[in-house]
Amino acid sequence: MSVINSDSVRMGASATLTEVPVPGATGTILGDFTSGDGAGEAAAFDGTTDKTVAASARTANSATGFIGKDWGSGNDKLISQAVFHGPNNSGVCETDTSTTFALQGSATGAWGGEEVELDNSGSVDKSANNSEVTLTYSGATSYRYHRVYCTGGSGSEKWCCEQLVFMEMV
């Protein structure tokens, strides 16, 4: 658990924020990791790691994919980190070696251009088994919706998420 002192985040004379994991059951899942040959999107938030592709959340063949949460009306969250875990028997985009991951926040959930990119991995090779992508945000803006948006797949491969962990500043 990380602690940010008041010298790092100004929220009052003695405010201290603590980084904690958001429980997987919190909020409503959103995304397109719903392929029939995976375990469904809920698998990405069940708290279980070291899973195979078949036990993970997975997209259909696609050059892009996204998975995240709607925290609910009045429940905006200051997400400081998203950790995207790949399965133990495949990469996060099967064998594709040039992929990009972005942590995005939105007030509306429309994902039509109003979303804000909070972090971007740049082009990374996450084709190895057990690949992991960590995205961080040090800003002070909370959002109702957060997602990890994946791009760069060839379109003939599937995105796969064994576990997605959001960390929140409280």
PDB file of N, CA and C in Angstrom, residues 48-113:
ATOM      1  N   THR A  48      -8.819 -13.475  -9.027  1.00  0.00           N
ATOM      2  CA  THR A  48      -8.017 -14.673  -9.243  1.00  0.00           C
ATOM      3  C   THR A  48      -6.979 -14.435 -10.325  1.00  0.00           C
ATOM      4  N   THR A  49      -5.735 -14.768 -10.027  1.00  0.00           N
ATOM      5  CA  THR A  49      -4.671 -14.650 -11.019  1.00  0.00           C
ATOM      6  C   THR A  49      -4.145 -16.040 -11.374  1.00  0.00           C
ATOM      7  N   ASP A  50      -3.195 -16.075 -12.269  1.00  0.00           N
ATOM      8  CA  ASP A  50      -2.601 -17.308 -12.777  1.00  0.00           C
ATOM      9  C   ASP A  50      -3.641 -18.176 -13.465  1.00  0.00           C
ATOM     10  N   LYS A  51      -4.392 -17.542 -14.386  1.00  0.00           N
ATOM     11  CA  LYS A  51      -5.449 -18.220 -15.135  1.00  0.00           C
ATOM     12  C   LYS A  51      -5.040 -18.414 -16.597  1.00  0.00           C
ATOM     13  N   THR A  52      -5.662 -19.379 -17.240  1.00  0.00           N
ATOM     14  CA  THR A  52      -5.471 -19.604 -18.669  1.00  0.00           C
ATOM     15  C   THR A  52      -6.357 -18.651 -19.464  1.00  0.00           C
ATOM     16  N   VAL A  53      -6.156 -18.644 -20.776  1.00  0.00           N
ATOM     17  CA  VAL A  53      -6.990 -17.845 -21.666  1.00  0.00           C
ATOM     18  C   VAL A  53      -8.458 -18.203 -21.477  1.00  0.00           C
ATOM     19  N   ALA A  54      -8.770 -19.495 -21.432  1.00  0.00           N
ATOM     20  CA  ALA A  54     -10.161 -19.938 -21.323  1.00  0.00           C
ATOM     21  C   ALA A  54     -10.830 -19.466 -20.038  1.00  0.00           C
ATOM     22  N   ALA A  55     -10.054 -19.175 -19.005  1.00  0.00           N
ATOM     23  CA  ALA A  55     -10.607 -18.731 -17.727  1.00  0.00           C
ATOM     24  C   ALA A  55     -10.540 -17.216 -17.564  1.00  0.00           C
ATOM     25  N   SER A  56     -10.120 -16.512 -18.623  1.00  0.00           N
ATOM     26  CA  SER A  56      -9.942 -15.061 -18.585  1.00  0.00           C
ATOM     27  C   SER A  56     -11.000 -14.359 -19.424  1.00  0.00           C
ATOM     28  N   ALA A  57     -11.071 -13.033 -19.297  1.00  0.00           N
ATOM     29  CA  ALA A  57     -11.934 -12.215 -20.160  1.00  0.00           C
ATOM     30  C   ALA A  57     -11.225 -12.053 -21.500  1.00  0.00           C
ATOM     31  N   ARG A  58     -11.994 -12.126 -22.610  1.00  0.00           N
ATOM     32  CA  ARG A  58     -11.375 -12.124 -23.932  1.00  0.00           C
ATOM     33  C   ARG A  58     -12.278 -11.462 -24.962  1.00  0.00           C
ATOM     34  N   THR A  59     -11.671 -10.765 -25.930  1.00  0.00           N
ATOM     35  CA  THR A  59     -12.434 -10.161 -27.020  1.00  0.00           C
ATOM     36  C   THR A  59     -12.564 -11.151 -28.166  1.00  0.00           C
ATOM     37  N   ALA A  60     -13.412 -10.808 -29.123  1.00  0.00           N
ATOM     38  CA  ALA A  60     -13.398 -11.476 -30.424  1.00  0.00           C
ATOM     39  C   ALA A  60     -12.165 -10.958 -31.167  1.00  0.00           C
ATOM     40  N   ASN A  61     -11.860 -11.489 -32.336  1.00  0.00           N
ATOM     41  CA  ASN A  61     -10.730 -10.980 -33.132  1.00  0.00           C
ATOM     42  C   ASN A  61     -10.928  -9.493 -33.375  1.00  0.00           C
ATOM     43  N   SER A  62      -9.939  -8.691 -32.994  1.00  0.00           N
ATOM     44  CA  SER A  62     -10.105  -7.250 -33.096  1.00  0.00           C
ATOM     45  C   SER A  62      -8.764  -6.537 -33.007  1.00  0.00           C
ATOM     46  N   ALA A  63      -8.655  -5.390 -33.667  1.00  0.00           N
ATOM     47  CA  ALA A  63      -7.459  -4.556 -33.560  1.00  0.00           C
ATOM     48  C   ALA A  63      -7.479  -3.723 -32.284  1.00  0.00           C
ATOM     49  N   THR A  64      -8.640  -3.623 -31.627  1.00  0.00           N
ATOM     50  CA  THR A  64      -8.772  -2.851 -30.392  1.00  0.00           C
ATOM     51  C   THR A  64      -9.623  -3.626 -29.389  1.00  0.00           C
ATOM     52  N   GLY A  65      -9.577  -3.187 -28.156  1.00  0.00           N
ATOM     53  CA  GLY A  65     -10.433  -3.758 -27.122  1.00  0.00           C
ATOM     54  C   GLY A  65     -10.450  -2.826 -25.930  1.00  0.00           C
ATOM     55  N   PHE A  66     -11.503  -2.915 -25.114  1.00  0.00           N
ATOM     56  CA  PHE A  66     -11.508  -2.114 -23.887  1.00  0.00           C
ATOM     57  C   PHE A  66     -12.283  -2.837 -22.796  1.00  0.00           C
ATOM     58  N   ILE A  67     -11.856  -2.572 -21.568  1.00  0.00           N
ATOM     59  CA  ILE A  67     -12.524  -3.138 -20.402  1.00  0.00           C
ATOM     60  C   ILE A  67     -12.339  -2.166 -19.245  1.00  0.00           C
ATOM     61  N   GLY A  68     -13.393  -1.988 -18.460  1.00  0.00           N
ATOM     62  CA  GLY A  68     -13.317  -1.045 -17.355  1.00  0.00           C
ATOM     63  C   GLY A  68     -14.548  -1.101 -16.477  1.00  0.00           C
ATOM     64  N   LYS A  69     -14.819   0.022 -15.793  1.00  0.00           N
ATOM     65  CA  LYS A  69     -15.912   0.079 -14.834  1.00  0.00           C
ATOM     66  C   LYS A  69     -16.651   1.411 -14.894  1.00  0.00           C
ATOM     67  N   ASP A  70     -17.957   1.316 -14.647  1.00  0.00           N
ATOM     68  CA  ASP A  70     -18.816   2.454 -14.345  1.00  0.00           C
ATOM     69  C   ASP A  70     -19.004   2.393 -12.844  1.00  0.00           C
ATOM     70  N   TRP A  71     -18.510   3.373 -12.126  1.00  0.00           N
ATOM     71  CA  TRP A  71     -18.557   3.350 -10.661  1.00  0.00           C
ATOM     72  C   TRP A  71     -19.943   3.738 -10.139  1.00  0.00           C
ATOM     73  N   GLY A  72     -20.820   4.250 -10.990  1.00  0.00           N
ATOM     74  CA  GLY A  72     -22.174   4.611 -10.585  1.00  0.00           C
ATOM     75  C   GLY A  72     -22.318   6.102 -10.332  1.00  0.00           C
ATOM     76  N   SER A  73     -23.526   6.576 -10.433  1.00  0.00           N
ATOM     77  CA  SER A  73     -23.834   7.980 -10.237  1.00  0.00           C
ATOM     78  C   SER A  73     -23.416   8.436  -8.842  1.00  0.00           C
ATOM     79  N   GLY A  74     -22.665   9.528  -8.782  1.00  0.00           N
ATOM     80  CA  GLY A  74     -22.212  10.067  -7.497  1.00  0.00           C
ATOM     81  C   GLY A  74     -21.055   9.310  -6.883  1.00  0.00           C
ATOM     82  N   ASN A  75     -20.447   8.366  -7.606  1.00  0.00           N
ATOM     83  CA  ASN A  75     -19.360   7.543  -7.068  1.00  0.00           C
ATOM     84  C   ASN A  75     -18.063   7.713  -7.838  1.00  0.00           C
ATOM     85  N   ASP A  76     -17.784   8.933  -8.310  1.00  0.00           N
ATOM     86  CA  ASP A  76     -16.540   9.176  -9.036  1.00  0.00           C
ATOM     87  C   ASP A  76     -15.357   8.689  -8.208  1.00  0.00           C
ATOM     88  N   LYS A  77     -14.336   8.182  -8.899  1.00  0.00           N
ATOM     89  CA  LYS A  77     -13.149   7.674  -8.213  1.00  0.00           C
ATOM     90  C   LYS A  77     -11.898   8.330  -8.772  1.00  0.00           C
ATOM     91  N   LEU A  78     -10.934   8.555  -7.880  1.00  0.00           N
ATOM     92  CA  LEU A  78      -9.614   9.033  -8.259  1.00  0.00           C
ATOM     93  C   LEU A  78      -8.743   7.790  -8.423  1.00  0.00           C
ATOM     94  N   ILE A  79      -8.726   7.259  -9.631  1.00  0.00           N
ATOM     95  CA  ILE A  79      -7.952   6.048  -9.919  1.00  0.00           C
ATOM     96  C   ILE A  79      -6.506   6.451 -10.173  1.00  0.00           C
ATOM     97  N   SER A  80      -5.599   5.877  -9.417  1.00  0.00           N
ATOM     98  CA  SER A  80      -4.179   6.204  -9.526  1.00  0.00           C
ATOM     99  C   SER A  80      -3.412   5.188 -10.354  1.00  0.00           C
ATOM    100  N   GLN A  81      -3.993   4.012 -10.541  1.00  0.00           N
ATOM    101  CA  GLN A  81      -3.268   2.965 -11.247  1.00  0.00           C
ATOM    102  C   GLN A  81      -4.243   1.915 -11.769  1.00  0.00           C
ATOM    103  N   ALA A  82      -3.922   1.354 -12.917  1.00  0.00           N
ATOM    104  CA  ALA A  82      -4.634   0.197 -13.444  1.00  0.00           C
ATOM    105  C   ALA A  82      -3.570  -0.823 -13.824  1.00  0.00           C
ATOM    106  N   VAL A  83      -3.733  -2.045 -13.337  1.00  0.00           N
ATOM    107  CA  VAL A  83      -2.789  -3.117 -13.655  1.00  0.00           C
ATOM    108  C   VAL A  83      -3.546  -4.174 -14.445  1.00  0.00           C
ATOM    109  N   PHE A  84      -3.127  -4.367 -15.690  1.00  0.00           N
ATOM    110  CA  PHE A  84      -3.760  -5.268 -16.643  1.00  0.00           C
ATOM    111  C   PHE A  84      -2.887  -6.518 -16.723  1.00  0.00           C
ATOM    112  N   HIS A  85      -3.399  -7.650 -16.244  1.00  0.00           N
ATOM    113  CA  HIS A  85      -2.648  -8.911 -16.227  1.00  0.00           C
ATOM    114  C   HIS A  85      -3.072  -9.792 -17.392  1.00  0.00           C
ATOM    115  N   GLY A  86      -2.090 -10.349 -18.099  1.00  0.00           N
ATOM    116  CA  GLY A  86      -2.364 -11.318 -19.158  1.00  0.00           C
ATOM    117  C   GLY A  86      -2.399 -12.731 -18.592  1.00  0.00           C
ATOM    118  N   PRO A  87      -2.948 -13.681 -19.349  1.00  0.00           N
ATOM    119  CA  PRO A  87      -3.068 -15.062 -18.881  1.00  0.00           C
ATOM    120  C   PRO A  87      -1.717 -15.785 -18.816  1.00  0.00           C
ATOM    121  N   ASN A  88      -1.735 -16.934 -18.161  1.00  0.00           N
ATOM    122  CA  ASN A  88      -0.486 -17.675 -17.978  1.00  0.00           C
ATOM    123  C   ASN A  88      -0.081 -18.507 -19.189  1.00  0.00           C
ATOM    124  N   ASN A  89      -0.930 -18.566 -20.207  1.00  0.00           N
ATOM    125  CA  ASN A  89      -0.591 -19.371 -21.386  1.00  0.00           C
ATOM    126  C   ASN A  89      -0.689 -18.585 -22.699  1.00  0.00           C
ATOM    127  N   SER A  90      -0.646 -17.255 -22.624  1.00  0.00           N
ATOM    128  CA  SER A  90      -0.721 -16.418 -23.815  1.00  0.00           C
ATOM    129  C   SER A  90      -0.349 -14.991 -23.443  1.00  0.00           C
ATOM    130  N   GLY A  91      -0.068 -14.196 -24.464  1.00  0.00           N
ATOM    131  CA  GLY A  91       0.131 -12.774 -24.245  1.00  0.00           C
ATOM    132  C   GLY A  91      -1.206 -12.061 -24.149  1.00  0.00           C
ATOM    133  N   VAL A  92      -1.191 -10.789 -23.835  1.00  0.00           N
ATOM    134  CA  VAL A  92      -2.439 -10.040 -23.701  1.00  0.00           C
ATOM    135  C   VAL A  92      -3.121  -9.806 -25.049  1.00  0.00           C
ATOM    136  N   CYS A  93      -2.365  -9.881 -26.128  1.00  0.00           N
ATOM    137  CA  CYS A  93      -2.956  -9.840 -27.478  1.00  0.00           C
ATOM    138  C   CYS A  93      -2.386 -11.012 -28.261  1.00  0.00           C
ATOM    139  N   GLU A  94      -2.539 -12.184 -27.686  1.00  0.00           N
ATOM    140  CA  GLU A  94      -1.997 -13.421 -28.229  1.00  0.00           C
ATOM    141  C   GLU A  94      -0.525 -13.228 -28.566  1.00  0.00           C
ATOM    142  N   THR A  95      -0.147 -13.239 -29.844  1.00  0.00           N
ATOM    143  CA  THR A  95       1.272 -13.146 -30.182  1.00  0.00           C
ATOM    144  C   THR A  95       1.674 -11.798 -30.765  1.00  0.00           C
ATOM    145  N   ASP A  96       0.746 -10.829 -30.821  1.00  0.00           N
ATOM    146  CA  ASP A  96       1.061  -9.523 -31.388  1.00  0.00           C
ATOM    147  C   ASP A  96       2.107  -8.824 -30.526  1.00  0.00           C
ATOM    148  N   THR A  97       3.142  -8.267 -31.157  1.00  0.00           N
ATOM    149  CA  THR A  97       4.269  -7.706 -30.411  1.00  0.00           C
ATOM    150  C   THR A  97       4.292  -6.184 -30.351  1.00  0.00           C
ATOM    151  N   SER A  98       3.351  -5.505 -30.979  1.00  0.00           N
ATOM    152  CA  SER A  98       3.344  -4.046 -30.952  1.00  0.00           C
ATOM    153  C   SER A  98       1.954  -3.559 -30.544  1.00  0.00           C
ATOM    154  N   THR A  99       1.767  -3.388 -29.252  1.00  0.00           N
ATOM    155  CA  THR A  99       0.463  -3.009 -28.714  1.00  0.00           C
ATOM    156  C   THR A  99       0.599  -1.780 -27.821  1.00  0.00           C
ATOM    157  N   THR A 100      -0.515  -1.062 -27.645  1.00  0.00           N
ATOM    158  CA  THR A 100      -0.549   0.126 -26.805  1.00  0.00           C
ATOM    159  C   THR A 100      -1.737   0.027 -25.865  1.00  0.00           C
ATOM    160  N   PHE A 101      -1.536   0.452 -24.631  1.00  0.00           N
ATOM    161  CA  PHE A 101      -2.583   0.432 -23.609  1.00  0.00           C
ATOM    162  C   PHE A 101      -2.740   1.840 -23.075  1.00  0.00           C
ATOM    163  N   ALA A 102      -3.996   2.275 -22.910  1.00  0.00           N
ATOM    164  CA  ALA A 102      -4.260   3.614 -22.377  1.00  0.00           C
ATOM    165  C   ALA A 102      -5.259   3.507 -21.238  1.00  0.00           C
ATOM    166  N   LEU A 103      -4.964   4.173 -20.132  1.00  0.00           N
ATOM    167  CA  LEU A 103      -5.925   4.331 -19.042  1.00  0.00           C
ATOM    168  C   LEU A 103      -6.709   5.588 -19.366  1.00  0.00           C
ATOM    169  N   GLN A 104      -8.036   5.461 -19.442  1.00  0.00           N
ATOM    170  CA  GLN A 104      -8.893   6.589 -19.786  1.00  0.00           C
ATOM    171  C   GLN A 104      -9.950   6.808 -18.710  1.00  0.00           C
ATOM    172  N   GLY A 105     -10.303   8.075 -18.507  1.00  0.00           N
ATOM    173  CA  GLY A 105     -11.378   8.450 -17.605  1.00  0.00           C
ATOM    174  C   GLY A 105     -12.431   9.217 -18.373  1.00  0.00           C
ATOM    175  N   SER A 106     -13.686   9.111 -17.933  1.00  0.00           N
ATOM    176  CA  SER A 106     -14.776   9.818 -18.597  1.00  0.00           C
ATOM    177  C   SER A 106     -15.840  10.202 -17.574  1.00  0.00           C
ATOM    178  N   ALA A 107     -16.412  11.375 -17.760  1.00  0.00           N
ATOM    179  CA  ALA A 107     -17.526  11.813 -16.911  1.00  0.00           C
ATOM    180  C   ALA A 107     -18.851  11.280 -17.438  1.00  0.00           C
ATOM    181  N   THR A 108     -18.912  10.974 -18.754  1.00  0.00           N
ATOM    182  CA  THR A 108     -20.186  10.594 -19.386  1.00  0.00           C
ATOM    183  C   THR A 108     -20.278   9.120 -19.777  1.00  0.00           C
ATOM    184  N   GLY A 109     -19.140   8.481 -20.033  1.00  0.00           N
ATOM    185  CA  GLY A 109     -19.151   7.097 -20.496  1.00  0.00           C
ATOM    186  C   GLY A 109     -19.506   6.955 -21.960  1.00  0.00           C
ATOM    187  N   ALA A 110     -19.563   8.064 -22.696  1.00  0.00           N
ATOM    188  CA  ALA A 110     -19.914   8.016 -24.115  1.00  0.00           C
ATOM    189  C   ALA A 110     -18.759   7.483 -24.964  1.00  0.00           C
ATOM    190  N   TRP A 111     -17.529   7.704 -24.531  1.00  0.00           N
ATOM    191  CA  TRP A 111     -16.327   7.263 -25.229  1.00  0.00           C
ATOM    192  C   TRP A 111     -16.340   7.722 -26.688  1.00  0.00           C
ATOM    193  N   GLY A 112     -16.822   8.946 -26.912  1.00  0.00           N
ATOM    194  CA  GLY A 112     -16.901   9.490 -28.263  1.00  0.00           C
ATOM    195  C   GLY A 112     -15.927  10.619 -28.510  1.00  0.00           C
ATOM    196  N   GLY A 113     -14.916  10.751 -27.697  1.00  0.00           N
ATOM    197  CA  GLY A 113     -13.939  11.814 -27.842  1.00  0.00           C
ATOM    198  C   GLY A 113     -13.852  12.704 -26.619  1.00  0.00           C
TER     199      GLY A 113
END
